[in-house]
PDB file of C-alpha atoms in Angstrom:
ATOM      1  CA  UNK E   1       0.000   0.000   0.000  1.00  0.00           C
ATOM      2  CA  UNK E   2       2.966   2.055   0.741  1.00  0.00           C
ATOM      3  CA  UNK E   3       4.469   1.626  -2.767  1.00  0.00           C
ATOM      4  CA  UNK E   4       0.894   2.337  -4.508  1.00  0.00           C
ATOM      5  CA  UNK E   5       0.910   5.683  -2.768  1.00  0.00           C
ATOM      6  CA  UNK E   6       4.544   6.645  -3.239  1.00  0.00           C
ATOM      7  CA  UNK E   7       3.558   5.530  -7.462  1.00  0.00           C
ATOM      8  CA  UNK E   8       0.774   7.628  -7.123  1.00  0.00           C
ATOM      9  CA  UNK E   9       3.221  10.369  -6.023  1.00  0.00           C
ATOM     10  CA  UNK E  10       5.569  10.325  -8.380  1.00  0.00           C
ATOM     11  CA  UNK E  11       2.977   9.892 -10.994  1.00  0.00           C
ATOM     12  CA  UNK E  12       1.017  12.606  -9.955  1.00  0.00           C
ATOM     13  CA  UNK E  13       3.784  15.350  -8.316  1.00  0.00           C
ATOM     14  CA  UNK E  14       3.347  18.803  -8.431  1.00  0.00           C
ATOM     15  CA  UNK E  15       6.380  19.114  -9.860  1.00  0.00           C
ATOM     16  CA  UNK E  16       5.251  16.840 -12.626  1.00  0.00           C
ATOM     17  CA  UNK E  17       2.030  18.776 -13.389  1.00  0.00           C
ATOM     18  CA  UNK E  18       3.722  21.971 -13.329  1.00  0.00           C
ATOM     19  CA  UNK E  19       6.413  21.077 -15.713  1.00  0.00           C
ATOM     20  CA  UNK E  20       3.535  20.482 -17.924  1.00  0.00           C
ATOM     21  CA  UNK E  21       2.073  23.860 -17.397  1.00  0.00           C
ATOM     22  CA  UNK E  22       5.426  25.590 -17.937  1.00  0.00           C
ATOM     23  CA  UNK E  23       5.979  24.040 -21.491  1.00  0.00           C
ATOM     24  CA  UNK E  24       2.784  25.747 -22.172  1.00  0.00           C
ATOM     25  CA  UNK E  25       3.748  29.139 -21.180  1.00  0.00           C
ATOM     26  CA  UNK E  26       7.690  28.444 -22.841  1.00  0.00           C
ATOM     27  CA  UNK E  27       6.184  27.444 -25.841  1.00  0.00           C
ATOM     28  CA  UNK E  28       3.898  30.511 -25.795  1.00  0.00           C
ATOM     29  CA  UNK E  29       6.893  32.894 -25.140  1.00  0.00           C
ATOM     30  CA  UNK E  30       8.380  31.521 -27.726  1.00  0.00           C
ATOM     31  CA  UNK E  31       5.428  32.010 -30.062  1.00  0.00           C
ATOM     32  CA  UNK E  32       5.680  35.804 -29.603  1.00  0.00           C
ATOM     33  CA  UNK E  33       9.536  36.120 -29.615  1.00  0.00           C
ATOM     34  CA  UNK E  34       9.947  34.111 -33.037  1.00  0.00           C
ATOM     35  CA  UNK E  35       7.017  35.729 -34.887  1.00  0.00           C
ATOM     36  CA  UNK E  36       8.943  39.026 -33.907  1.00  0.00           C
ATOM     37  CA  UNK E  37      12.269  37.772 -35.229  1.00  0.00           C
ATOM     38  CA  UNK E  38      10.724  36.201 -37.948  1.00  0.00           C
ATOM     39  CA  UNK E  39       8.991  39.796 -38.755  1.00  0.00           C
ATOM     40  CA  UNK E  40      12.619  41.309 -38.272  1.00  0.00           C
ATOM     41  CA  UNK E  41      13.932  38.908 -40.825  1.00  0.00           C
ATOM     42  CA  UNK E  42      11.831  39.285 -43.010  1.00  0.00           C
ATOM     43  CA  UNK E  43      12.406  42.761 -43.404  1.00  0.00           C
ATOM     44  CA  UNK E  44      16.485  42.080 -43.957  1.00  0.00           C
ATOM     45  CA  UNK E  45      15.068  39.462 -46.498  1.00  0.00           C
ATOM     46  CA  UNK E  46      12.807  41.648 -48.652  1.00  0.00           C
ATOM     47  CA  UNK E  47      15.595  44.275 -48.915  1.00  0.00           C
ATOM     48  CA  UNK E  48      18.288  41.720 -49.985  1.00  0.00           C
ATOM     49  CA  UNK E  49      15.616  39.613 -52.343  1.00  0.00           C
ATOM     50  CA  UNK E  50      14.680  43.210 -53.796  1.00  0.00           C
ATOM     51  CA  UNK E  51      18.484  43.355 -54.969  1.00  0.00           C
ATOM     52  CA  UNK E  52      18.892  39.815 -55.774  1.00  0.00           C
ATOM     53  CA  UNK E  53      16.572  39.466 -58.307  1.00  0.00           C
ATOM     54  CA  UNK E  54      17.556  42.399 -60.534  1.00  0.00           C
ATOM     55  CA  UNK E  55      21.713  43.342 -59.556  1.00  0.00           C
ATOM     56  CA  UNK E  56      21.884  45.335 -62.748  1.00  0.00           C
ATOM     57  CA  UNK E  57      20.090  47.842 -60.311  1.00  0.00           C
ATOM     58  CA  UNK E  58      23.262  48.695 -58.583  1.00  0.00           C
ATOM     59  CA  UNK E  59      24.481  49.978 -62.034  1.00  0.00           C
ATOM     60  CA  UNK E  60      21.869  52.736 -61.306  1.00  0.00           C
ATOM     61  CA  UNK E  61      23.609  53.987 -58.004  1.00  0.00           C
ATOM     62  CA  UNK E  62      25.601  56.815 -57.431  1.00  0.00           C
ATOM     63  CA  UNK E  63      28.507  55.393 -55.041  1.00  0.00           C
ATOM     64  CA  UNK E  64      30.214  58.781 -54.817  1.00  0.00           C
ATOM     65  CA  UNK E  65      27.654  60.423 -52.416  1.00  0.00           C
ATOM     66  CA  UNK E  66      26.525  57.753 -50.731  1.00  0.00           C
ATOM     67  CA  UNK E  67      30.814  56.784 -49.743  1.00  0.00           C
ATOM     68  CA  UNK E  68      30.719  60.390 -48.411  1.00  0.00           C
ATOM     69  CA  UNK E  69      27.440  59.801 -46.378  1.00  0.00           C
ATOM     70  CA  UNK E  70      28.938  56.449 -44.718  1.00  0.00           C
ATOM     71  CA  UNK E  71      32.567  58.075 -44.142  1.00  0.00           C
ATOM     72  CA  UNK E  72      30.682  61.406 -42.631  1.00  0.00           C
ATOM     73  CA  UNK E  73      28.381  58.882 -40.441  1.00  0.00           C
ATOM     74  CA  UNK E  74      31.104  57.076 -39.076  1.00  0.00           C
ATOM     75  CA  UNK E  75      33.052  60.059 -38.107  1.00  0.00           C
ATOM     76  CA  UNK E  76      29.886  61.820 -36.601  1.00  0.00           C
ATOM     77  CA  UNK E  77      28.427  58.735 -34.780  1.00  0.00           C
ATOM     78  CA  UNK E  78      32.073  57.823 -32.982  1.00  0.00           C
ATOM     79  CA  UNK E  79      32.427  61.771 -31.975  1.00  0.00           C
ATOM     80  CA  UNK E  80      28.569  61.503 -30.658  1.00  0.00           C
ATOM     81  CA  UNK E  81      29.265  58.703 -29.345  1.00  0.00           C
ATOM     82  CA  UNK E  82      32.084  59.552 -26.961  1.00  0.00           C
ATOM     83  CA  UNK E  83      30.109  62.960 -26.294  1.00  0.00           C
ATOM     84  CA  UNK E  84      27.866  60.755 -24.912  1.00  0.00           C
ATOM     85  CA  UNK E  85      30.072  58.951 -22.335  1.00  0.00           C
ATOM     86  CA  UNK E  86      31.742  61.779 -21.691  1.00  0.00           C
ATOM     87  CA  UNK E  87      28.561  63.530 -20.209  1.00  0.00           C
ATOM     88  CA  UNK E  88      26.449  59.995 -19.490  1.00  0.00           C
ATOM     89  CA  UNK E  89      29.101  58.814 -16.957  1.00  0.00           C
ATOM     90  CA  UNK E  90      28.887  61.411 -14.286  1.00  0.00           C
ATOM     91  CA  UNK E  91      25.358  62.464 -14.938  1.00  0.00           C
ATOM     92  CA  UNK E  92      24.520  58.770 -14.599  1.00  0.00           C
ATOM     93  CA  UNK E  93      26.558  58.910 -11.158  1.00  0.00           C
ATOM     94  CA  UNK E  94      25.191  61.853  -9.684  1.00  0.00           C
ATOM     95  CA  UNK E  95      21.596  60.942  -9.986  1.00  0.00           C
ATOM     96  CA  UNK E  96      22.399  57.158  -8.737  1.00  0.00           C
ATOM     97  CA  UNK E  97      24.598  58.113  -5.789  1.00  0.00           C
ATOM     98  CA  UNK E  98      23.460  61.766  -4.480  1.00  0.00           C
ATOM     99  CA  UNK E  99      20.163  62.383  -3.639  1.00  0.00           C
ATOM    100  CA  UNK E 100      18.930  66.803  -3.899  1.00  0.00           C
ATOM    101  CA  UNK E 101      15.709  68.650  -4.287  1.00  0.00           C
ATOM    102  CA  UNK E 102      14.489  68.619  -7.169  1.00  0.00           C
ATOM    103  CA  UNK E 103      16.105  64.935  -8.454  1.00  0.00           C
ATOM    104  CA  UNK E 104      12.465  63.447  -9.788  1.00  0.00           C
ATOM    105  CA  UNK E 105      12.085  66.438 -11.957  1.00  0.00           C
ATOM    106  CA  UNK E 106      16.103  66.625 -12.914  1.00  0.00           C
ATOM    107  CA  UNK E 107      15.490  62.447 -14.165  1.00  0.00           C
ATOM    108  CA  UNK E 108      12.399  63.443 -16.271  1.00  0.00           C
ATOM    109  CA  UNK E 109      13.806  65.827 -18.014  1.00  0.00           C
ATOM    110  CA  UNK E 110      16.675  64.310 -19.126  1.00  0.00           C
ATOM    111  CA  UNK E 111      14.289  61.636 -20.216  1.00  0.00           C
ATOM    112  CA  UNK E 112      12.057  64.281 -22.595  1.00  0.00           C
ATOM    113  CA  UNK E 113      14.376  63.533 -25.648  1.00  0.00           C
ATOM    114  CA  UNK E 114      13.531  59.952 -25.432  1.00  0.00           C
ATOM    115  CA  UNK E 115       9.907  60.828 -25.227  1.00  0.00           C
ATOM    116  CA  UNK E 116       9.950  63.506 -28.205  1.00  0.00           C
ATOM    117  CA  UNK E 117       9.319  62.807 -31.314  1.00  0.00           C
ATOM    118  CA  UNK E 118      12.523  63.252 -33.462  1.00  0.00           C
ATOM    119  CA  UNK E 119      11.498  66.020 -35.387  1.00  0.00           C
ATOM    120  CA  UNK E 120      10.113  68.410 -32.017  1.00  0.00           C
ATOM    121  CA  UNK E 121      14.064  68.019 -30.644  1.00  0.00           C
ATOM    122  CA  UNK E 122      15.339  69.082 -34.147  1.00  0.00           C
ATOM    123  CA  UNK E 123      13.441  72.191 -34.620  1.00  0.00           C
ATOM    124  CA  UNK E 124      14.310  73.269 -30.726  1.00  0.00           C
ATOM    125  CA  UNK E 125      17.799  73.263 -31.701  1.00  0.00           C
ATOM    126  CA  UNK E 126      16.892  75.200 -34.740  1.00  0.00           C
ATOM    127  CA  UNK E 127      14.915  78.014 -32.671  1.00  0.00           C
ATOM    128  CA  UNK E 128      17.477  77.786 -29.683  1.00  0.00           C
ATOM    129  CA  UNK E 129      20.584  78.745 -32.097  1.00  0.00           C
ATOM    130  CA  UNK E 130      18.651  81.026 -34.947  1.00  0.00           C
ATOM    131  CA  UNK E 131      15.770  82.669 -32.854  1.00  0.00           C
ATOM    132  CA  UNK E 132      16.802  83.105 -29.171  1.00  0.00           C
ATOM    133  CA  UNK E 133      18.813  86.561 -28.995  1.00  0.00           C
ATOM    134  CA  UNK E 134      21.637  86.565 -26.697  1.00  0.00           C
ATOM    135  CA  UNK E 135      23.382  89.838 -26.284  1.00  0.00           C
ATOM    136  CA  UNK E 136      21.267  91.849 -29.415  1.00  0.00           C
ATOM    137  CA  UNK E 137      21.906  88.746 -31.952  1.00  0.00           C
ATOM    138  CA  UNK E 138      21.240  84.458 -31.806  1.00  0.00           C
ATOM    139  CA  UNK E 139      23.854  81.953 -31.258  1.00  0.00           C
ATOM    140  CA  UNK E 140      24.425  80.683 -34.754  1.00  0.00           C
ATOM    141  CA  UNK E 141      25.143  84.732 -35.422  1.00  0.00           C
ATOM    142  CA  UNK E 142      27.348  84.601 -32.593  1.00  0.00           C
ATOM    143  CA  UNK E 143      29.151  81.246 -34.172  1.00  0.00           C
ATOM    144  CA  UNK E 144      29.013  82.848 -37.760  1.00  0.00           C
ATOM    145  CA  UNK E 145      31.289  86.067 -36.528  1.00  0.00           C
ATOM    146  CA  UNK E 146      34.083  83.728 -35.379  1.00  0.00           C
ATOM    147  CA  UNK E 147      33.566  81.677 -38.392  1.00  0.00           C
ATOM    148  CA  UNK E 148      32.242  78.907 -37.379  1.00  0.00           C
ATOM    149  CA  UNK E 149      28.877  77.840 -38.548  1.00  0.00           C
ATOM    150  CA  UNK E 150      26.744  75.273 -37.014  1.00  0.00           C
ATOM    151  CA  UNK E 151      23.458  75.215 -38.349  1.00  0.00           C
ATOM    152  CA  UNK E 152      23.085  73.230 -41.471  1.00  0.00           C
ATOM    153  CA  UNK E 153      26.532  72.332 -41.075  1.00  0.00           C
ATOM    154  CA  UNK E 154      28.842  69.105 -39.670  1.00  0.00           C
ATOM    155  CA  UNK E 155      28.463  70.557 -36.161  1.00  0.00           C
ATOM    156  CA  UNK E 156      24.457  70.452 -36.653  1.00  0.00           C
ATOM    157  CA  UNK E 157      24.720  66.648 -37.512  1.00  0.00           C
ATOM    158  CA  UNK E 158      26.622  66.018 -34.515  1.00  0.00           C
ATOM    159  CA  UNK E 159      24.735  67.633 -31.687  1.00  0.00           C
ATOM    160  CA  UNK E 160      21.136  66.943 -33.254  1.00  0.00           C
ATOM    161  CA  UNK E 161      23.135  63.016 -32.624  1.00  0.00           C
ATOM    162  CA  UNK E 162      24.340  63.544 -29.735  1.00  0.00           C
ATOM    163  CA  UNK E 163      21.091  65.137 -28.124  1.00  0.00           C
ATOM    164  CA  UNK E 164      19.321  62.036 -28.511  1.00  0.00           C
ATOM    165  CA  UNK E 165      21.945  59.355 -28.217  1.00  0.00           C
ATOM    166  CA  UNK E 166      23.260  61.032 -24.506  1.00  0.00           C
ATOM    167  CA  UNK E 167      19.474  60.489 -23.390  1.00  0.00           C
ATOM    168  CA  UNK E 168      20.019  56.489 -23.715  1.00  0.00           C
ATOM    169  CA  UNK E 169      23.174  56.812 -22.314  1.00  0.00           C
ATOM    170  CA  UNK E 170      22.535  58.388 -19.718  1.00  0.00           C
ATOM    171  CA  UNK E 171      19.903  56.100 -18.627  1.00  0.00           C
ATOM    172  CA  UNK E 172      22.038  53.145 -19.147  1.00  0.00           C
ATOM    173  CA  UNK E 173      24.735  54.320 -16.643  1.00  0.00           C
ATOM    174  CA  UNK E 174      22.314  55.221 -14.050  1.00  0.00           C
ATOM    175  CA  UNK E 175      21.368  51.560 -14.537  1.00  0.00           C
ATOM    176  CA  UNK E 176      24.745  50.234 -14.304  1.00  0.00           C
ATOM    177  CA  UNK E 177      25.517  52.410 -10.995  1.00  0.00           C
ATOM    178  CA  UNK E 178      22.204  51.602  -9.483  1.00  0.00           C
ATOM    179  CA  UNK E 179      23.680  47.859  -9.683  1.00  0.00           C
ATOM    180  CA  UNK E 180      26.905  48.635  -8.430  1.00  0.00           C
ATOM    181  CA  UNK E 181      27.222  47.894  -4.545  1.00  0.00           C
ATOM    182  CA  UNK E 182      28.315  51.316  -2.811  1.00  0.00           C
ATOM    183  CA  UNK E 183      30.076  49.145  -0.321  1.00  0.00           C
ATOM    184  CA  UNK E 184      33.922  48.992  -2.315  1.00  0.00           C
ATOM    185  CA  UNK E 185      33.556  52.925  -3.081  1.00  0.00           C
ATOM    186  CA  UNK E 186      32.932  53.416   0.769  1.00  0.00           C
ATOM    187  CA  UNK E 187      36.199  51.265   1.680  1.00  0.00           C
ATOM    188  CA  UNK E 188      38.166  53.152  -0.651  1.00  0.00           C
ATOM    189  CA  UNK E 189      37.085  56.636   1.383  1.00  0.00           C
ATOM    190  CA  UNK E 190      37.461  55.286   4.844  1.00  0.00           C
ATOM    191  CA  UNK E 191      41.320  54.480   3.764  1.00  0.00           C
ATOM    192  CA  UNK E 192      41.882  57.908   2.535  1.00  0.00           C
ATOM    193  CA  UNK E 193      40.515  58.095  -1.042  1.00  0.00           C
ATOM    194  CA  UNK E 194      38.461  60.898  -1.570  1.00  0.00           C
ATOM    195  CA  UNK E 195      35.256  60.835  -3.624  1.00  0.00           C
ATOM    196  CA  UNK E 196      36.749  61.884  -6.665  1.00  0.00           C
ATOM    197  CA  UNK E 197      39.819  58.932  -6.121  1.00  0.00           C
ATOM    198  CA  UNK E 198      36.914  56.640  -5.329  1.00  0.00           C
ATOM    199  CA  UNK E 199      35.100  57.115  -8.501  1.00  0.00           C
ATOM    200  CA  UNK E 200      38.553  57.273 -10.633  1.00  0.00           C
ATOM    201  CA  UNK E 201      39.891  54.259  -9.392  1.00  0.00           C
ATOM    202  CA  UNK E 202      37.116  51.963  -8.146  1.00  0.00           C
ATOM    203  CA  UNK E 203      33.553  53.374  -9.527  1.00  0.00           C
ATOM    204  CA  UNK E 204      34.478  53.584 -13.366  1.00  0.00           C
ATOM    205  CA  UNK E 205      37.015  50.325 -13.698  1.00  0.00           C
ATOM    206  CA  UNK E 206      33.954  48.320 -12.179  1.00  0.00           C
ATOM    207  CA  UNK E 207      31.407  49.672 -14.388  1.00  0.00           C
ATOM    208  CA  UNK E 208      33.419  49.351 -17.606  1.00  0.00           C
ATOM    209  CA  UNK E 209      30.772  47.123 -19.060  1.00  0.00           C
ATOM    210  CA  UNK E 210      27.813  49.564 -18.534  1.00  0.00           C
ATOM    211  CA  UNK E 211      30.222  52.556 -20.075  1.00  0.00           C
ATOM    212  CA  UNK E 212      30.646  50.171 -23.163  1.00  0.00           C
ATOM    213  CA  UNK E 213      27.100  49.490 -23.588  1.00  0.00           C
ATOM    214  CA  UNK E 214      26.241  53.199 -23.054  1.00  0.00           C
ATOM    215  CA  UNK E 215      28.627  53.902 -25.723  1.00  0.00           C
ATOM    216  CA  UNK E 216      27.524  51.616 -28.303  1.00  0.00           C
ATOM    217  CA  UNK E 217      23.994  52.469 -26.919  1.00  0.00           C
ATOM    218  CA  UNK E 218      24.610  56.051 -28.281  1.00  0.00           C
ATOM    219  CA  UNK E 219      26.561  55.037 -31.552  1.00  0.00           C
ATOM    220  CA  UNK E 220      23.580  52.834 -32.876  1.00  0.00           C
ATOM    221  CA  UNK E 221      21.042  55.610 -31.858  1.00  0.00           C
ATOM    222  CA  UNK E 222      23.398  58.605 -33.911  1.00  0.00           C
ATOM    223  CA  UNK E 223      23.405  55.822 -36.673  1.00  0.00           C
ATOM    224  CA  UNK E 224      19.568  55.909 -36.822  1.00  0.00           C
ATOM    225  CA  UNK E 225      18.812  59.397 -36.363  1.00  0.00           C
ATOM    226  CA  UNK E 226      17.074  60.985 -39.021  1.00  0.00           C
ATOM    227  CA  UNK E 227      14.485  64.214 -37.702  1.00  0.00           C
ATOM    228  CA  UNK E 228      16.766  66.042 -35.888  1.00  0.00           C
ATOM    229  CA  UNK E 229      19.622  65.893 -38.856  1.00  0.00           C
ATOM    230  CA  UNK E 230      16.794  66.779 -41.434  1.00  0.00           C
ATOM    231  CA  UNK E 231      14.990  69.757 -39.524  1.00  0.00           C
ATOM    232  CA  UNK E 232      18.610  70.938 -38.236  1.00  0.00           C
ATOM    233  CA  UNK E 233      21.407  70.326 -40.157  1.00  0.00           C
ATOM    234  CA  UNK E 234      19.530  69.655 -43.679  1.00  0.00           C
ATOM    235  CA  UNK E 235      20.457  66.989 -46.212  1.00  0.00           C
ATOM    236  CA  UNK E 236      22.773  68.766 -48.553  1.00  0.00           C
ATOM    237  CA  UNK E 237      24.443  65.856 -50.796  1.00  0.00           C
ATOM    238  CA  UNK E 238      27.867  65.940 -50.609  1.00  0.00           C
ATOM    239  CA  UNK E 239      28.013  68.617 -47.088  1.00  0.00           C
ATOM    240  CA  UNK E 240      25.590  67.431 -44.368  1.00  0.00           C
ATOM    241  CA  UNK E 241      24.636  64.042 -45.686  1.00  0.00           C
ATOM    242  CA  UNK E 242      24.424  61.034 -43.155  1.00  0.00           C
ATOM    243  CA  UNK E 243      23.622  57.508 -44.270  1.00  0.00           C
ATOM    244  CA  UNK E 244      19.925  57.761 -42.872  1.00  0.00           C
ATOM    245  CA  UNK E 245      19.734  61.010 -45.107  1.00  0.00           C
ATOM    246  CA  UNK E 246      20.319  59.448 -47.755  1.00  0.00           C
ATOM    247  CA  UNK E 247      17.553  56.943 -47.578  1.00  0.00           C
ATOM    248  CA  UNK E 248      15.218  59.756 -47.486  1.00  0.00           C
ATOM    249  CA  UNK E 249      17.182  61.497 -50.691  1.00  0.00           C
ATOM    250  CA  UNK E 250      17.168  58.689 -52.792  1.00  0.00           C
ATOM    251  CA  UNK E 251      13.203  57.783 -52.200  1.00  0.00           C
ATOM    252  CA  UNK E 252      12.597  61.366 -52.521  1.00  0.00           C
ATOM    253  CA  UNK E 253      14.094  60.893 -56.052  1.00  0.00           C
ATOM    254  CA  UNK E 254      12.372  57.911 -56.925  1.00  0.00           C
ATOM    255  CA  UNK E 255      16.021  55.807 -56.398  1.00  0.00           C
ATOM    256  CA  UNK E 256      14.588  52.894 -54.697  1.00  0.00           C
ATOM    257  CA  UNK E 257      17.988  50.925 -55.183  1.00  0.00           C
ATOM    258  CA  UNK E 258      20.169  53.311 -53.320  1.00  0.00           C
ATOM    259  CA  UNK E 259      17.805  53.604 -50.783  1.00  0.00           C
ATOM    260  CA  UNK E 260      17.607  49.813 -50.500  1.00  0.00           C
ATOM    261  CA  UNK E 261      21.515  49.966 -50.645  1.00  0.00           C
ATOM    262  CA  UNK E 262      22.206  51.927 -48.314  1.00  0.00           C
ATOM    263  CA  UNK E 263      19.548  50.788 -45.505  1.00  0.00           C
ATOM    264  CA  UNK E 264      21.116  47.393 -45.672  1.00  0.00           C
ATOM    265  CA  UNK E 265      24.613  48.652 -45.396  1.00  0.00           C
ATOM    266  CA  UNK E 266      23.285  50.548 -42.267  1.00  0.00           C
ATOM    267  CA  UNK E 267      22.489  47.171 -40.989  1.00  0.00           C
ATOM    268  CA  UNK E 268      25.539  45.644 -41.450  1.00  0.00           C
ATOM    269  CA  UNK E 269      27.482  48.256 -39.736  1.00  0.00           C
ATOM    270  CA  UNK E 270      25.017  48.154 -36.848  1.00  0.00           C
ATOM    271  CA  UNK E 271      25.511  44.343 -36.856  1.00  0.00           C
ATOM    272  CA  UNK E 272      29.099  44.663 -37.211  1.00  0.00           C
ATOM    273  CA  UNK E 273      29.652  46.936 -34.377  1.00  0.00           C
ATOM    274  CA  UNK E 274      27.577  45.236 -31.950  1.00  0.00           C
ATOM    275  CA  UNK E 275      29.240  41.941 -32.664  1.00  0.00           C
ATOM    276  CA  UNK E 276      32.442  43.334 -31.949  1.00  0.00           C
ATOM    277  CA  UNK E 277      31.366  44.695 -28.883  1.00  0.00           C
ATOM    278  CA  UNK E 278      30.195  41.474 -27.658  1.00  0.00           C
ATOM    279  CA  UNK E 279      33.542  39.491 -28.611  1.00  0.00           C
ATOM    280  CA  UNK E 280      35.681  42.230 -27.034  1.00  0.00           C
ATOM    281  CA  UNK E 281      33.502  42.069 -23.483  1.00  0.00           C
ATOM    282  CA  UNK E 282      33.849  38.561 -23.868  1.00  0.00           C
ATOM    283  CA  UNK E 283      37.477  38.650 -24.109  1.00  0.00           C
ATOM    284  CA  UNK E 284      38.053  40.631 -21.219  1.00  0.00           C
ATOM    285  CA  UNK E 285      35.493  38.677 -18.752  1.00  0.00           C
ATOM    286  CA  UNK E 286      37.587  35.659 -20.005  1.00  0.00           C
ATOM    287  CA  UNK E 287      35.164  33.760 -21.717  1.00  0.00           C
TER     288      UNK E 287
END
């Protein structure tokens, strides 16, 4: 009678019943998850069939302009990029470690260009450096008389970039240090260090993977921006041109091809970056 109940057990354990309940919900995660891959896919796939099937369409591209475009986005996602660090890092710190008045409305608003639509930050920057006077003329006025221009110029591409892409940043390093026990920084300050030696030497080597991810964070958003380029710094082929520019100058010309071209060699610079990303913080964790 013993062993009837003990088969009756292990026939009928909750463990048992639940494992059969959990391949249902599994199976139903995975349900969602691949028909969003599969929609990402097939995306990628449409673009690449699109070229496949007819190649003497590349004969129709201009390479010239679209070679500037990709050398200027490279150069003006990096310098956003590292903008981005430069200001994410202690911003991140200061709202994860200190607490002031005023902290829940400092966090929102340097949340607001995550919340904007594109184009709204992109004509701010337009009105803050052409139509707000400071000292009887605007900014860009101001720039113009030391000859420097910013407005429809490199510059513009850059900080309409970097406006968004410190946003994410940002937010990712407040993640990171809101992970990071306080406990090592604290040891390093009872044994002399002071906050600022604290932060140099223990803070930012053990948050080295959240910087990285902030920074390639903030190089794939520059990569995709498109409205605050357009409203502020313009698409003039050949001057101000970005690669996601150009997608919206060859449509605009009825050049499907480039277009096509150049979207799927913005993926495979995306893809290329983040892979080597990965492999280097693989390397150094020593996998």
């Amino acid at each position: 009678m013993g062993a009837g109940i003990g088969l009756s057990a292990a026939g009928h354990s909750p463990r048992g019943r639940g494992r059969g309940r959990d391949l249902g919900f599994v199976a139903g995660l995975w349900t969602l998850a691949g028909l969003y891959l599969l929609l990402i896919l097939a995306l990628l796939f449409a673009d690449v069939l699109f070229i496949a099937k007819n190649p003497a369409r590349l004969a129709s591209v201009d390479w010239d302009p679209i070679w500037h475009s990709i050398t200027l986005t490279l150069i003006t996602c990096t310098i956003s990029a590292l903008l981005s660090v430069l200001f994410a890092v202690p911003i991140g710190y200061l709202l994860s470690r200190t607490e002031f008045r005023g902290k829940a409305l400092v966090d929102a608003v340097l949340d607001i260009p995550i919340v904007l639509p594109p184009l709204v930050i992109g004509l701010s920057l337009l009105i803050l450096f052409n139509h707000v006077p400071t000292q009887g003329h605007s900014i860009e006025k101001g720039f113009n008389a030391l000859g420097l221009g910013v407005t429809y110029a490199i510059p513009a591409v850059i900080l309409a970039q970097f406006t968004v892409a410190c946003a994410f940043a940002v937010r990712t390093m407040v993640n990171t240090y809101d992970q990071l026990s306080p406990r090592y920084e604290d040891v390093a300050m009872t044994l002399g260090c002071s906050r600022a030696q604290a932060f140099w030497r223990v803070v930012v080597p053990e948050s080295w993977r959240g910087i990285l991810t902030a920074g390639t964070l903030a190089w794939a958003r520059a990569l995709g921006e498109f409205g605050p380029i357009l409203v502020f710094a313009g698409a003039t082929r050949g001057r101000t041109e970005v690669m996601s520019t150009t997608v919206f100058l060859e449509i605009s010309i009825g050049n499907i091809e480039g277009a096509v071209v150049v979207s799927l060699l913005m993926v495979a610079v995306a893809l290329v970056v983040l892979v080597l990303v990965r492999v280097f913080g693989s390397r150094r964790l020593g996998v």
